[in-house]
C-alpha cells in the first residue's frame, strides 16, 4: 500500500428516495471537500459513498410502481450518480447494497456473529416504523405515540425473528464513548447517545420474514437480514474486509463516518456493538451534521419545501452551490438556506471579491507588462504585510480544515482575497505605471497579486474544484493542477518571467428583478 498516511472517510449510503433533495448534496459535498483537502495535504485517501437498497419500504414502493425492487432502485441510483457527477464528487467507490460483493460480506458477518452465540432465534412483537426502518418501545415513542425520529405512526409487528445480543455490549460501548470523547461529534450528539444507552439497550431484532427484498440469512433463507444490520457493514465491503487484508488494515478503522444527525444512533450504538462482536476497532469519529432549514422551516416533503439540487446546479453552477452550502452552514449545526442568500453570496463573494480580483490582476499584467511577471528587486511598503498574511492564512486554514471547520476555513481564505483587493487600492498600480521610476515597484505589485491568487487557488480547491483549476489556468500555469499539494501554497512559487493567461469571467453577476 501507499506510504502516505491513510485516511478513510464515508458518507452514509443513501436510501433511494424517489426525490433527490439538497440534503443529499450537502452531506456528500462536505465529505468530498474533506477528502479533497486530505489529498491536497498528502494523505492516501479512500472516500466511500453509495446507496442503501434493501428493506420493506423499497419493496412496497416498487410494488406500487409495478416494477421489481431492483428496477426501482436502479433508476433512482442513476439519479444519485448523476448528481455526484454534476457536483464533482471525487469518491473512490460507490457501494450498492444490492451488489453480490456486499451480499457475501453480510452473510459472512451474520454467520460469524451467530456462530459465536451473539445472534439467537426468537419472536418479535413490538412497534416498528417502516419509513425509518426502526424498532421502538412504547417508552421511546413521542408524545403522540409516534416514531420519535420522523413522528409518523408506528405499527405493531409480530413475527419469528433472529436477535443480536446488543445488550451484552452496552456497558462496554458506554465505557468506550466516555473514554474516547472524539468518537461521537459534535458534543450534543455524544450526549444524546450516552443518554440513550443509559436508559437501557435491548437486544436488536436483525431479521424479517414479512417481505423478501433483502439479503437472506445464510442458514435460514426464509428470513432476510434487517436493513440496518445489512447497510452498516457496507463500510467494510470496499476496503477488503474479506478478501484483501492488507487494504483493510491500511484503511480501517475509518477516520470519519459523516452522517445526518438523525442516524447517529445507528452508526454509533448498533454499529458500535456489531463491531465489538466482530472484534474490530470502532471508527475514529462519527460526525452528525445538522439539518437544512429552508427559509426558516425544516425541509420536508409534507411541507413542500424540498429543494432540488440538480435544478439549483443547472441555474447557478456546481461550484456556486458548493460554496454556498459549505460557507453558510457551520458543520454540526442546522443551517438556513434561501435563494436570496445564495444569490447574495454569488454576487458579493464569488463575482465581486474573487472574480473581479482575478480579472483586474490579469488585465493590469497584460496592460502594463504584456503579461510577463518579474520578481525584481523592487518593493512597496505593503508587500511584507501581504506576504505575512498569506503565510498566516495557510497556517490557520490548515488547522481549521484538520478540525473539519469548513465554514471557518472558507472565511479564512476569503480574508486573504479581501486583503489582496485592499492591496490593490493601497499600491495603486495605475499610478505606479505612470512613473518610470516606479517600474520595479509596479513589477512587485503585479507579482504579489498573481502570487496571492495562486495561493488562493490552492486553498479553495477542496471547496470550488472547477473554479480553482480555472484560476490556475488563467494565471498561466500549465502544470497539472490535480498534482498540486498544500505545500505548494508557500509564498514565492511563481517563477520570475512567468507569463499570465487571459482573464475570463468566473461568475457572472446575477441581476435580481425588483
PDB file of N, CA and C in Angstrom, residues 11-15 20-32 36 47-52 76-96 309-310 313 318 322 325 465-466:
ATOM      1  N   UNK A  11     -19.623   8.763   3.544  1.00  0.00           N
ATOM      2  CA  UNK A  11     -20.945   9.324   3.774  1.00  0.00           C
ATOM      3  C   UNK A  11     -21.843   8.161   4.164  1.00  0.00           C
ATOM      4  N   UNK A  12     -23.048   8.417   4.663  1.00  0.00           N
ATOM      5  CA  UNK A  12     -23.985   7.313   4.778  1.00  0.00           C
ATOM      6  C   UNK A  12     -24.326   6.829   3.373  1.00  0.00           C
ATOM      7  N   UNK A  13     -24.677   5.581   3.231  1.00  0.00           N
ATOM      8  CA  UNK A  13     -25.183   5.139   1.935  1.00  0.00           C
ATOM      9  C   UNK A  13     -26.663   5.510   1.898  1.00  0.00           C
ATOM     10  N   UNK A  14     -27.036   6.231   0.877  1.00  0.00           N
ATOM     11  CA  UNK A  14     -28.336   6.890   0.874  1.00  0.00           C
ATOM     12  C   UNK A  14     -29.465   5.965   0.445  1.00  0.00           C
ATOM     13  N   UNK A  15     -30.576   6.105   1.155  1.00  0.00           N
ATOM     14  CA  UNK A  15     -31.794   5.408   0.767  1.00  0.00           C
ATOM     15  C   UNK A  15     -32.287   5.972  -0.562  1.00  0.00           C
ATOM     16  N   UNK A  20     -34.582  13.429  -5.130  1.00  0.00           N
ATOM     17  CA  UNK A  20     -33.332  13.956  -4.601  1.00  0.00           C
ATOM     18  C   UNK A  20     -33.593  15.302  -3.918  1.00  0.00           C
ATOM     19  N   UNK A  21     -32.856  15.587  -2.858  1.00  0.00           N
ATOM     20  CA  UNK A  21     -33.002  16.897  -2.227  1.00  0.00           C
ATOM     21  C   UNK A  21     -31.630  17.439  -1.838  1.00  0.00           C
ATOM     22  N   UNK A  22     -31.605  18.699  -1.474  1.00  0.00           N
ATOM     23  CA  UNK A  22     -30.354  19.402  -1.240  1.00  0.00           C
ATOM     24  C   UNK A  22     -29.581  18.811  -0.059  1.00  0.00           C
ATOM     25  N   UNK A  23     -30.273  18.118   0.848  1.00  0.00           N
ATOM     26  CA  UNK A  23     -29.594  17.460   1.962  1.00  0.00           C
ATOM     27  C   UNK A  23     -28.623  16.400   1.492  1.00  0.00           C
ATOM     28  N   UNK A  24     -29.006  15.647   0.441  1.00  0.00           N
ATOM     29  CA  UNK A  24     -28.083  14.672  -0.146  1.00  0.00           C
ATOM     30  C   UNK A  24     -26.822  15.386  -0.626  1.00  0.00           C
ATOM     31  N   UNK A  25     -27.020  16.498  -1.325  1.00  0.00           N
ATOM     32  CA  UNK A  25     -25.887  17.247  -1.880  1.00  0.00           C
ATOM     33  C   UNK A  25     -25.004  17.798  -0.767  1.00  0.00           C
ATOM     34  N   UNK A  26     -25.614  18.267   0.322  1.00  0.00           N
ATOM     35  CA  UNK A  26     -24.836  18.885   1.399  1.00  0.00           C
ATOM     36  C   UNK A  26     -23.882  17.890   2.042  1.00  0.00           C
ATOM     37  N   UNK A  27     -24.409  16.775   2.504  1.00  0.00           N
ATOM     38  CA  UNK A  27     -23.573  15.804   3.220  1.00  0.00           C
ATOM     39  C   UNK A  27     -22.428  15.306   2.334  1.00  0.00           C
ATOM     40  N   UNK A  28     -22.730  14.986   1.086  1.00  0.00           N
ATOM     41  CA  UNK A  28     -21.710  14.430   0.207  1.00  0.00           C
ATOM     42  C   UNK A  28     -20.695  15.494  -0.198  1.00  0.00           C
ATOM     43  N   UNK A  29     -21.120  16.735  -0.345  1.00  0.00           N
ATOM     44  CA  UNK A  29     -20.183  17.814  -0.650  1.00  0.00           C
ATOM     45  C   UNK A  29     -19.237  18.054   0.515  1.00  0.00           C
ATOM     46  N   UNK A  30     -19.748  17.976   1.736  1.00  0.00           N
ATOM     47  CA  UNK A  30     -18.875  18.102   2.914  1.00  0.00           C
ATOM     48  C   UNK A  30     -17.813  17.009   2.892  1.00  0.00           C
ATOM     49  N   UNK A  31     -18.248  15.770   2.689  1.00  0.00           N
ATOM     50  CA  UNK A  31     -17.300  14.653   2.666  1.00  0.00           C
ATOM     51  C   UNK A  31     -16.290  14.805   1.532  1.00  0.00           C
ATOM     52  N   UNK A  32     -16.764  15.234   0.371  1.00  0.00           N
ATOM     53  CA  UNK A  32     -15.873  15.430  -0.772  1.00  0.00           C
ATOM     54  C   UNK A  32     -14.836  16.502  -0.477  1.00  0.00           C
ATOM     55  N   UNK A  36     -10.900  15.916  -0.515  1.00  0.00           N
ATOM     56  CA  UNK A  36     -10.022  16.692  -1.401  1.00  0.00           C
ATOM     57  C   UNK A  36      -8.927  17.399  -0.597  1.00  0.00           C
ATOM     58  N   UNK A  47     -12.426   7.410  -0.222  1.00  0.00           N
ATOM     59  CA  UNK A  47     -13.690   8.114   0.003  1.00  0.00           C
ATOM     60  C   UNK A  47     -14.819   7.251  -0.546  1.00  0.00           C
ATOM     61  N   UNK A  48     -15.739   6.864   0.352  1.00  0.00           N
ATOM     62  CA  UNK A  48     -16.822   5.950   0.002  1.00  0.00           C
ATOM     63  C   UNK A  48     -18.179   6.621   0.132  1.00  0.00           C
ATOM     64  N   UNK A  49     -19.017   6.400  -0.865  1.00  0.00           N
ATOM     65  CA  UNK A  49     -20.432   6.737  -0.761  1.00  0.00           C
ATOM     66  C   UNK A  49     -21.211   5.599  -1.419  1.00  0.00           C
ATOM     67  N   UNK A  50     -22.530   5.713  -1.473  1.00  0.00           N
ATOM     68  CA  UNK A  50     -23.280   4.619  -2.078  1.00  0.00           C
ATOM     69  C   UNK A  50     -24.770   4.704  -1.801  1.00  0.00           C
ATOM     70  N   UNK A  51     -25.437   3.569  -1.946  1.00  0.00           N
ATOM     71  CA  UNK A  51     -26.900   3.535  -1.792  1.00  0.00           C
ATOM     72  C   UNK A  51     -27.329   2.304  -1.002  1.00  0.00           C
ATOM     73  N   UNK A  52     -28.287   2.535  -0.131  1.00  0.00           N
ATOM     74  CA  UNK A  52     -28.840   1.531   0.791  1.00  0.00           C
ATOM     75  C   UNK A  52     -30.156   1.038   0.184  1.00  0.00           C
ATOM     76  N   UNK A  76     -33.343   5.154  -9.549  1.00  0.00           N
ATOM     77  CA  UNK A  76     -33.080   6.222  -8.588  1.00  0.00           C
ATOM     78  C   UNK A  76     -31.579   6.365  -8.309  1.00  0.00           C
ATOM     79  N   UNK A  77     -30.875   5.244  -8.240  1.00  0.00           N
ATOM     80  CA  UNK A  77     -29.435   5.294  -8.001  1.00  0.00           C
ATOM     81  C   UNK A  77     -28.729   6.015  -9.150  1.00  0.00           C
ATOM     82  N   UNK A  78     -29.237   5.845 -10.360  1.00  0.00           N
ATOM     83  CA  UNK A  78     -28.667   6.573 -11.501  1.00  0.00           C
ATOM     84  C   UNK A  78     -28.778   8.086 -11.280  1.00  0.00           C
ATOM     85  N   UNK A  79     -29.857   8.517 -10.622  1.00  0.00           N
ATOM     86  CA  UNK A  79     -30.018   9.934 -10.299  1.00  0.00           C
ATOM     87  C   UNK A  79     -28.988  10.413  -9.288  1.00  0.00           C
ATOM     88  N   UNK A  80     -28.710   9.577  -8.278  1.00  0.00           N
ATOM     89  CA  UNK A  80     -27.660   9.905  -7.319  1.00  0.00           C
ATOM     90  C   UNK A  80     -26.327  10.088  -8.032  1.00  0.00           C
ATOM     91  N   UNK A  81     -26.002   9.132  -8.876  1.00  0.00           N
ATOM     92  CA  UNK A  81     -24.696   9.166  -9.530  1.00  0.00           C
ATOM     93  C   UNK A  81     -24.577  10.354 -10.474  1.00  0.00           C
ATOM     94  N   UNK A  82     -25.682  10.760 -11.092  1.00  0.00           N
ATOM     95  CA  UNK A  82     -25.663  11.946 -11.936  1.00  0.00           C
ATOM     96  C   UNK A  82     -25.451  13.204 -11.084  1.00  0.00           C
ATOM     97  N   UNK A  83     -26.086  13.272  -9.925  1.00  0.00           N
ATOM     98  CA  UNK A  83     -25.892  14.405  -9.029  1.00  0.00           C
ATOM     99  C   UNK A  83     -24.443  14.493  -8.577  1.00  0.00           C
ATOM    100  N   UNK A  84     -23.855  13.348  -8.241  1.00  0.00           N
ATOM    101  CA  UNK A  84     -22.442  13.359  -7.809  1.00  0.00           C
ATOM    102  C   UNK A  84     -21.535  13.805  -8.962  1.00  0.00           C
ATOM    103  N   UNK A  85     -21.869  13.426 -10.178  1.00  0.00           N
ATOM    104  CA  UNK A  85     -21.082  13.853 -11.338  1.00  0.00           C
ATOM    105  C   UNK A  85     -21.166  15.374 -11.502  1.00  0.00           C
ATOM    106  N   UNK A  86     -22.369  15.907 -11.392  1.00  0.00           N
ATOM    107  CA  UNK A  86     -22.552  17.347 -11.549  1.00  0.00           C
ATOM    108  C   UNK A  86     -21.820  18.129 -10.460  1.00  0.00           C
ATOM    109  N   UNK A  87     -21.803  17.592  -9.240  1.00  0.00           N
ATOM    110  CA  UNK A  87     -21.150  18.270  -8.121  1.00  0.00           C
ATOM    111  C   UNK A  87     -19.642  18.034  -8.088  1.00  0.00           C
ATOM    112  N   UNK A  88     -19.154  17.150  -8.958  1.00  0.00           N
ATOM    113  CA  UNK A  88     -17.723  16.853  -8.967  1.00  0.00           C
ATOM    114  C   UNK A  88     -17.284  16.046  -7.764  1.00  0.00           C
ATOM    115  N   UNK A  89     -18.141  15.142  -7.288  1.00  0.00           N
ATOM    116  CA  UNK A  89     -17.816  14.336  -6.105  1.00  0.00           C
ATOM    117  C   UNK A  89     -16.747  13.306  -6.466  1.00  0.00           C
ATOM    118  N   UNK A  90     -15.636  13.331  -5.741  1.00  0.00           N
ATOM    119  CA  UNK A  90     -14.458  12.542  -6.110  1.00  0.00           C
ATOM    120  C   UNK A  90     -14.369  11.235  -5.318  1.00  0.00           C
ATOM    121  N   UNK A  91     -15.471  10.481  -5.278  1.00  0.00           N
ATOM    122  CA  UNK A  91     -15.462   9.241  -4.494  1.00  0.00           C
ATOM    123  C   UNK A  91     -14.559   8.190  -5.133  1.00  0.00           C
ATOM    124  N   UNK A  92     -14.041   7.301  -4.284  1.00  0.00           N
ATOM    125  CA  UNK A  92     -13.196   6.207  -4.758  1.00  0.00           C
ATOM    126  C   UNK A  92     -13.988   4.935  -4.997  1.00  0.00           C
ATOM    127  N   UNK A  93     -15.136   4.822  -4.349  1.00  0.00           N
ATOM    128  CA  UNK A  93     -16.004   3.657  -4.572  1.00  0.00           C
ATOM    129  C   UNK A  93     -17.433   4.073  -4.279  1.00  0.00           C
ATOM    130  N   UNK A  94     -18.357   3.519  -5.061  1.00  0.00           N
ATOM    131  CA  UNK A  94     -19.789   3.715  -4.848  1.00  0.00           C
ATOM    132  C   UNK A  94     -20.369   2.336  -4.569  1.00  0.00           C
ATOM    133  N   UNK A  95     -20.726   2.102  -3.314  1.00  0.00           N
ATOM    134  CA  UNK A  95     -21.215   0.780  -2.923  1.00  0.00           C
ATOM    135  C   UNK A  95     -22.732   0.727  -3.019  1.00  0.00           C
ATOM    136  N   UNK A  96     -23.238  -0.325  -3.636  1.00  0.00           N
ATOM    137  CA  UNK A  96     -24.671  -0.589  -3.660  1.00  0.00           C
ATOM    138  C   UNK A  96     -24.914  -1.860  -2.860  1.00  0.00           C
ATOM    139  N   UNK A 309     -31.524  19.763  -5.896  1.00  0.00           N
ATOM    140  CA  UNK A 309     -30.151  20.223  -6.090  1.00  0.00           C
ATOM    141  C   UNK A 309     -29.750  20.303  -7.557  1.00  0.00           C
ATOM    142  N   UNK A 310     -30.288  19.429  -8.400  1.00  0.00           N
ATOM    143  CA  UNK A 310     -29.918  19.454  -9.817  1.00  0.00           C
ATOM    144  C   UNK A 310     -30.417  20.736 -10.475  1.00  0.00           C
ATOM    145  N   UNK A 313     -28.109  23.507  -9.398  1.00  0.00           N
ATOM    146  CA  UNK A 313     -26.826  23.442 -10.103  1.00  0.00           C
ATOM    147  C   UNK A 313     -26.968  23.933 -11.540  1.00  0.00           C
ATOM    148  N   UNK A 318     -22.296  24.290 -10.237  1.00  0.00           N
ATOM    149  CA  UNK A 318     -21.966  23.408  -9.110  1.00  0.00           C
ATOM    150  C   UNK A 318     -21.094  24.099  -8.071  1.00  0.00           C
ATOM    151  N   UNK A 322     -21.832  24.554  -4.130  1.00  0.00           N
ATOM    152  CA  UNK A 322     -20.897  24.007  -3.147  1.00  0.00           C
ATOM    153  C   UNK A 322     -20.443  25.108  -2.179  1.00  0.00           C
ATOM    154  N   UNK A 325     -23.267  26.190   0.328  1.00  0.00           N
ATOM    155  CA  UNK A 325     -23.563  25.206   1.370  1.00  0.00           C
ATOM    156  C   UNK A 325     -22.444  25.134   2.405  1.00  0.00           C
ATOM    157  N   UNK A 465     -13.591  23.120  -6.782  1.00  0.00           N
ATOM    158  CA  UNK A 465     -12.553  22.459  -7.588  1.00  0.00           C
ATOM    159  C   UNK A 465     -12.464  22.968  -9.024  1.00  0.00           C
ATOM    160  N   UNK A 466     -13.595  23.257  -9.646  1.00  0.00           N
ATOM    161  CA  UNK A 466     -13.575  23.731 -11.032  1.00  0.00           C
ATOM    162  C   UNK A 466     -13.041  25.160 -11.087  1.00  0.00           C
TER     163      UNK A 466
END
